[in-house]
Tab-separated table of C-alpha atoms in Angstrom:
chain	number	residue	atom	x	y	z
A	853	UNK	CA	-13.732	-47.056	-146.703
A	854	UNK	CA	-16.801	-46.597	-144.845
A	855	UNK	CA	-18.891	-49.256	-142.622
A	856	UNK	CA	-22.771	-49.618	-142.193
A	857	UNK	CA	-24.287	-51.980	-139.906
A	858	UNK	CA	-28.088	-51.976	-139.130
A	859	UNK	CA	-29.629	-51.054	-135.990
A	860	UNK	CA	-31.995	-54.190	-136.652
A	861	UNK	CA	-29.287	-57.188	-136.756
A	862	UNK	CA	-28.395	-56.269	-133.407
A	863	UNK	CA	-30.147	-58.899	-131.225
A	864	UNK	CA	-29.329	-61.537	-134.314
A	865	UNK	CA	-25.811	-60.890	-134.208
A	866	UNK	CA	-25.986	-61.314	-129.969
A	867	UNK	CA	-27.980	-65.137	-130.233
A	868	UNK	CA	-25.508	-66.268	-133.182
A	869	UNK	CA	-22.673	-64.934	-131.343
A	870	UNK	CA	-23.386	-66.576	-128.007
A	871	UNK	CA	-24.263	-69.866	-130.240
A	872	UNK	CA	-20.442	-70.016	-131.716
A	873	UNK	CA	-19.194	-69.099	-128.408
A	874	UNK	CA	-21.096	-71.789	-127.203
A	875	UNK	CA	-19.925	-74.434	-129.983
A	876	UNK	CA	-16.273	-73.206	-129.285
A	877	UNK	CA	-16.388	-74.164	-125.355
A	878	UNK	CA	-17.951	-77.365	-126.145
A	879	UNK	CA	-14.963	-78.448	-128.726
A	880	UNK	CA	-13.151	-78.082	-126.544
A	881	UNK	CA	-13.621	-80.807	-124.941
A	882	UNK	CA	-12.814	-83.526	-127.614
A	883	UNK	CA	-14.720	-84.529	-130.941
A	884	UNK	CA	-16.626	-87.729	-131.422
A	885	UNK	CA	-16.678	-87.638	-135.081
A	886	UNK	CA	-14.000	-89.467	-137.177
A	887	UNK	CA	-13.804	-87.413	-139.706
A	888	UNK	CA	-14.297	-83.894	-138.155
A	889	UNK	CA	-12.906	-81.467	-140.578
A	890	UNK	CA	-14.181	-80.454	-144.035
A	891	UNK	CA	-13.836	-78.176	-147.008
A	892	UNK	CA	-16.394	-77.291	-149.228
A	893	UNK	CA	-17.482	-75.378	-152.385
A	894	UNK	CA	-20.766	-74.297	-153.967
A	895	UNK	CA	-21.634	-71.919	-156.734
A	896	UNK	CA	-25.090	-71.109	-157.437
A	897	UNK	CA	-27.004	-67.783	-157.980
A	898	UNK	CA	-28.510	-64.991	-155.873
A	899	UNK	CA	-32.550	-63.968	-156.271
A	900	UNK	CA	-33.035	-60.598	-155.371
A	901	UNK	CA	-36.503	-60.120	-152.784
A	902	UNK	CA	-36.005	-56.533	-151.468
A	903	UNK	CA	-33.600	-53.494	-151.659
A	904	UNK	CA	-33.308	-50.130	-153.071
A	905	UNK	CA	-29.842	-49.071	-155.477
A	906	UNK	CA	-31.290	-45.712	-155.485
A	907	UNK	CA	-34.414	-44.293	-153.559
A	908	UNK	CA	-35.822	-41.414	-155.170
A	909	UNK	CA	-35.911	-37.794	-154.747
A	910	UNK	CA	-36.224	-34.328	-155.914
A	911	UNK	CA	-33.592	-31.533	-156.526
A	912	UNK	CA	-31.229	-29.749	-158.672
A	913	UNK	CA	-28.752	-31.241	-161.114
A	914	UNK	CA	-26.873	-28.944	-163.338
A	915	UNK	CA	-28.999	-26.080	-162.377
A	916	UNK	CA	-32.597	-27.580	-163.281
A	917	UNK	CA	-34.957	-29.500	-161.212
A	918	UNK	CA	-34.826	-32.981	-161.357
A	919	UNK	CA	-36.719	-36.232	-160.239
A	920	UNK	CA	-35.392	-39.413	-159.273
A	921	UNK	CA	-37.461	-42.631	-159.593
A	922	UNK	CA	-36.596	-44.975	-157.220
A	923	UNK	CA	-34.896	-48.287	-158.471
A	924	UNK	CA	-34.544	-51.954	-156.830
A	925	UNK	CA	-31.650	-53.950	-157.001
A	926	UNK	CA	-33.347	-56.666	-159.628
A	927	UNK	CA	-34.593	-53.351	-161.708
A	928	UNK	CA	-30.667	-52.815	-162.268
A	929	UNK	CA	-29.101	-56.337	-161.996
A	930	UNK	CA	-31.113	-58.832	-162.052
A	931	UNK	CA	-29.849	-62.901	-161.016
A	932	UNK	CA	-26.051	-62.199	-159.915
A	933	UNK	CA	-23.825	-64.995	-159.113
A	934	UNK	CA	-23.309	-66.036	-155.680
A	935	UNK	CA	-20.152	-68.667	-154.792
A	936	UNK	CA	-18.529	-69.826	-151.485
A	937	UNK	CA	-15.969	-71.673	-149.881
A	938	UNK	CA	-14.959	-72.604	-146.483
A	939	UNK	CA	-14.704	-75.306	-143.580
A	940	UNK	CA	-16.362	-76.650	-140.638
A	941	UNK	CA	-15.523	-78.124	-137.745
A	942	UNK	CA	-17.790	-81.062	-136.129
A	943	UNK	CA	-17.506	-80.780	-132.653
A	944	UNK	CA	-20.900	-83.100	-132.322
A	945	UNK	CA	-22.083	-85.659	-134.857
A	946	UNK	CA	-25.011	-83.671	-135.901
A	947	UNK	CA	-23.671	-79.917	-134.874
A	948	UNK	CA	-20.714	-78.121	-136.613
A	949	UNK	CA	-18.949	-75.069	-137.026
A	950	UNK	CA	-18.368	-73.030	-139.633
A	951	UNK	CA	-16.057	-70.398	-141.594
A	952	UNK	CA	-17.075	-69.431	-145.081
A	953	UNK	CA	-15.649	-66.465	-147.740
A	954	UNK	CA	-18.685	-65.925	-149.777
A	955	UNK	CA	-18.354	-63.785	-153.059
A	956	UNK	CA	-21.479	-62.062	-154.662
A	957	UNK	CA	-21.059	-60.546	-158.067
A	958	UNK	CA	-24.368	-58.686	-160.292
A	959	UNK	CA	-23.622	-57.108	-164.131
A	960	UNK	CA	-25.223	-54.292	-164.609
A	961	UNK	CA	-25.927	-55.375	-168.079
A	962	UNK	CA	-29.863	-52.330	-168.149
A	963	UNK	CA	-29.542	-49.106	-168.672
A	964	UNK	CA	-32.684	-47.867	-166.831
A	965	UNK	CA	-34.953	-45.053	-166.549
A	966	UNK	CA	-34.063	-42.588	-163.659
A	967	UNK	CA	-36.389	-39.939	-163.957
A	968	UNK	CA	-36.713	-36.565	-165.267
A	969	UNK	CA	-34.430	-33.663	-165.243
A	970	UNK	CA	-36.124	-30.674	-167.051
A	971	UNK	CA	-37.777	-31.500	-169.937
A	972	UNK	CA	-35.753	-34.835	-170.929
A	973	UNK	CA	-36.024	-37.810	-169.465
A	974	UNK	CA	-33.123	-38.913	-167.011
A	975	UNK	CA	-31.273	-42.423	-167.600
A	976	UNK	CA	-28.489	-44.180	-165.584
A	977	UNK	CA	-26.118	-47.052	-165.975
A	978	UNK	CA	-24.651	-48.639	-162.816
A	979	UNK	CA	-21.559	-50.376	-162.710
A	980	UNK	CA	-21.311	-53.797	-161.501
A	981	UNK	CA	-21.828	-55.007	-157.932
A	982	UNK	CA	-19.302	-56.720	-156.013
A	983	UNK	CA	-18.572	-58.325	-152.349
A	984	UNK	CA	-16.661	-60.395	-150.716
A	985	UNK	CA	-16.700	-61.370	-147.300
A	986	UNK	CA	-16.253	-63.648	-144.119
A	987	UNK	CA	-19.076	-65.514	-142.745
A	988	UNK	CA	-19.097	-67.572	-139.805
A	989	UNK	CA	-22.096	-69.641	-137.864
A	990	UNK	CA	-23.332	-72.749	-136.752
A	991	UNK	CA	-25.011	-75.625	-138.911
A	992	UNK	CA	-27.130	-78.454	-137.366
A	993	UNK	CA	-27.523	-82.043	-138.917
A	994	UNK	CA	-30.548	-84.469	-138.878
A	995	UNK	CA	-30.569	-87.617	-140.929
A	996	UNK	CA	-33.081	-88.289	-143.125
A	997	UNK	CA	-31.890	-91.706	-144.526
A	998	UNK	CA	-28.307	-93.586	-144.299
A	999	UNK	CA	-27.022	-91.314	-146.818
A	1000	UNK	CA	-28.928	-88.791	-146.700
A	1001	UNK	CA	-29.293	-85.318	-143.810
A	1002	UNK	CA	-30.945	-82.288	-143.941
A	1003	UNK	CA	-29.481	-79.724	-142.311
A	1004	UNK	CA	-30.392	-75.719	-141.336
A	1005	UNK	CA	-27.202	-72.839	-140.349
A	1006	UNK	CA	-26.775	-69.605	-139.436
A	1007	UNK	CA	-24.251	-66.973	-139.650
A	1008	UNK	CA	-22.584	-63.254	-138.908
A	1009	UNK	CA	-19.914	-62.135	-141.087
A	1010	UNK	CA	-18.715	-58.629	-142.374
A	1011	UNK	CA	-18.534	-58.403	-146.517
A	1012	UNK	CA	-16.924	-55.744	-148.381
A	1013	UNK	CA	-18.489	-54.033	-151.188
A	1014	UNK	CA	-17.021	-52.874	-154.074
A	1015	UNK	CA	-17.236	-48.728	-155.135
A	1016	UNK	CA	-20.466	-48.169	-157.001
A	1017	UNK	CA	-20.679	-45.542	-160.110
A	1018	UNK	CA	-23.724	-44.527	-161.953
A	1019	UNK	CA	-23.160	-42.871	-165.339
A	1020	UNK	CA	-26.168	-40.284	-166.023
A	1021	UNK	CA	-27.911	-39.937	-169.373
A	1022	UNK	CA	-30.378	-37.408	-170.798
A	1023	UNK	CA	-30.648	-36.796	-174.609
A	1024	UNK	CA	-32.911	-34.282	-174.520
A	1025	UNK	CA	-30.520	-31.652	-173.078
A	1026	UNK	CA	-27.188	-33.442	-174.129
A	1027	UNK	CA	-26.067	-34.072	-170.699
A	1028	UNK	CA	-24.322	-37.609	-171.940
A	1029	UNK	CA	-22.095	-39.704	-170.034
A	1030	UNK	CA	-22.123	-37.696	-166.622
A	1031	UNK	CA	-20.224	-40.254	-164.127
A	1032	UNK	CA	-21.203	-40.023	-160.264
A	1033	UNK	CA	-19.551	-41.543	-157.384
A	1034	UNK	CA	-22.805	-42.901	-156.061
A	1035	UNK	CA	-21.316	-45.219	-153.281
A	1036	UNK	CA	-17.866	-45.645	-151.339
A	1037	UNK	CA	-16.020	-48.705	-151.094
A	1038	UNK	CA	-17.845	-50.082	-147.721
A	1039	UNK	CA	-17.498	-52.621	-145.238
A	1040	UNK	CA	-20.911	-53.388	-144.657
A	1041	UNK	CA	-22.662	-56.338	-142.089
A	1042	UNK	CA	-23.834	-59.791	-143.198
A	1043	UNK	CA	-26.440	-61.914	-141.681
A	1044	UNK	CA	-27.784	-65.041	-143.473
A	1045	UNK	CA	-29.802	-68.336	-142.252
A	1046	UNK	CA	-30.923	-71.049	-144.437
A	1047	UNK	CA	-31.305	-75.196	-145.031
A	1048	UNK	CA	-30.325	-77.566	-147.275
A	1049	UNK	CA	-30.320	-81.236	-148.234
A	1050	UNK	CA	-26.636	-83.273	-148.267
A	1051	UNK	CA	-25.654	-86.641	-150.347
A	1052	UNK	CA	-23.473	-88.658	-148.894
A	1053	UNK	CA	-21.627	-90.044	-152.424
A	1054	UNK	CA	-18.676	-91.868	-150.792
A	1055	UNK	CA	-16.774	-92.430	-147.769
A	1056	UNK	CA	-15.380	-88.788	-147.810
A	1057	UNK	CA	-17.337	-87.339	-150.257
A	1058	UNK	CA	-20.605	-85.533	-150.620
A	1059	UNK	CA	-23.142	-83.480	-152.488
A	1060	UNK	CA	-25.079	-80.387	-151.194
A	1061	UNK	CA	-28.257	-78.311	-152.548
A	1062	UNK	CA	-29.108	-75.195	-150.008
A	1063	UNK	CA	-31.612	-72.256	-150.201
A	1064	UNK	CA	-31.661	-69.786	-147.657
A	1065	UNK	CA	-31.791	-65.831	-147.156
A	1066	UNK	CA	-28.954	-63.593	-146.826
A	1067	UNK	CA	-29.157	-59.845	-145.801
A	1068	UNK	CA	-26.511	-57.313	-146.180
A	1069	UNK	CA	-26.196	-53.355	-144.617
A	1070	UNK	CA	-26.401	-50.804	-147.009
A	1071	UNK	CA	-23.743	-49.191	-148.404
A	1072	UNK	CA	-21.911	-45.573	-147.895
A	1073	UNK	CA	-22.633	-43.175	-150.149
A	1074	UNK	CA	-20.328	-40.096	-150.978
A	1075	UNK	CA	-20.482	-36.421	-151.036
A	1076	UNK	CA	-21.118	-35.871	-154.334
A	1077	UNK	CA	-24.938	-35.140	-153.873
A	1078	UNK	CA	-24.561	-33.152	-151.098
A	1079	UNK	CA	-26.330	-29.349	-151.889
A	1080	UNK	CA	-28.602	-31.037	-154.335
A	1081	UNK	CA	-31.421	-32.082	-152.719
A	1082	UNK	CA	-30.888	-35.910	-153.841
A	1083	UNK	CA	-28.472	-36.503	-150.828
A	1084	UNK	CA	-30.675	-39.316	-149.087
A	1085	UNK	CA	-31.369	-41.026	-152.348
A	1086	UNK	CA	-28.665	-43.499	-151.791
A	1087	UNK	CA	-28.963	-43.865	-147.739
A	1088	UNK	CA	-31.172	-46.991	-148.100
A	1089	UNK	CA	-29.132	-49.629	-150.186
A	1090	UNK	CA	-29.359	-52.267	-147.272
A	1091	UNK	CA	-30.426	-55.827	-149.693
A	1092	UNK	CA	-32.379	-59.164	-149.221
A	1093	UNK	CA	-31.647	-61.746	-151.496
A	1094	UNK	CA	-32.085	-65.654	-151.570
A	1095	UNK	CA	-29.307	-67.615	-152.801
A	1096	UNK	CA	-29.771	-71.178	-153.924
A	1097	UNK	CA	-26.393	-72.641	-153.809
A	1098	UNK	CA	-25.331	-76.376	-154.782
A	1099	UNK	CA	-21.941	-78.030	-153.984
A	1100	UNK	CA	-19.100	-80.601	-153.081
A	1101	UNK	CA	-17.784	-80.802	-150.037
A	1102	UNK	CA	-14.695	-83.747	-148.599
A	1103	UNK	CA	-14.142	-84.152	-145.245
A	1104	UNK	CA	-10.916	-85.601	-143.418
């Protein structure tokens, strides 16, 4: 298993940091809330806004030349499912923190075009896409009515990412059903932020609806390419998405 983390999360993952360091020190010195702990669960799905499966590229494959089209996440997937669950701690009664296993899943249901490789056209089917991970953060409350708050969080977390094949197709030359490692199992960084509205529906209970924006490093590709001229097609898999989440949570 190989880990990625991106050069540009760096001064993100520093402020959230200090902020739960912060948070922690400041529990510590007793809770005002009556109810301070709480579990929670939401389901929901993920919208894909930016990320490449496969940039493209020119080389060799089999001993002819071939082209690679580049390929988005959505071209592949599509709307994956995204659900969580986790607790929180309020230390304040409008600022908690928060631990969270989130678990992202896309089918790669589209077999899509690929590219050329000499005179057929080159098609690919993915397997599925998979993490789980650990998130953890800060959320901050403000009421909007007696039973109602709105509330915005933000978090740093580590997810791991399932192995990713790709199974090459091109009828032309009967090359069928050519498999290629296309990405290792990787440990890859997490950085999300979002807002969302929550119900109060009784004297433990309530109702959430969030939307927010989640980022994740890319993932680590294998050796398989390597001599082929198509080795940096897969060095850019880092992925935007924006789940919309809605769930229950009880707190004690």
């Amino acid at each position: 298993m190989k880990a990625t983390f991106g050069r540009q999360a760096i001064p993100a993952v520093m402020a959230i940091f200090l902020l739960c360091s912060a948070t922690a020190v400041q529990a510590q010195s007793g809770s005002t809330v009556e109810t301070p702990w709480s579990v929670e669960i939401g389901v929901g799905w993920d919208n894909d806004i930016s990320g490449n499966i496969n940039s493209s590229g020119i080389g060799t494959l089999r001993g002819q030349t071939v082209v690679i089209l580049k390929n988005s996440y959505e071209d592949v997937y599509g709307t994956g499912l995204h659900l969580r669950f986790g607790g929180g701690y309020m230390f304040r009664p409008n600022t908690e923190f928060r631990a969270t296993f989130t678990f992202q899943s896309l089918d790669a249901d589209f077999v899509v075009p690929m590219g050329d490789i000499g005179v057929s056209k080159l098609y690919g089917q993915y397997t599925d896409y998979q993490t789980f991970g650990l998130d953890v953060g800060g959320r901050r409350y403000g009421n909007i009515t007696d039973k109602i708050r709105g509330y915005g969080e933000a978090t740093i977390g580590i997810g791991f990412v399932d192995k990713t094949d790709v199974t090459l197709v091109a009828p032309s030359i009967n090359l069928s059903g050519q498999a290629n490692d296309f990405y290792d199992q990787t440990a890859a960084f997490a950085l999300g932020f979002g807002g969302g509205l929550m119900f109060q529906t009784g004297e433990r209970w309530d109702l959430f609806t969030q939307v927010g924006f989640r980022w994740m490093s890319g993932m680590a590709h294998t050796d398989d390419l390597q001599a082929t001229g198509l080795d940096t097609m897969n060095d850019k898999s880092s992925r935007w998405t924006m789940p919309f989440i809605a769930g229950i949570r009880y707190r004690f």
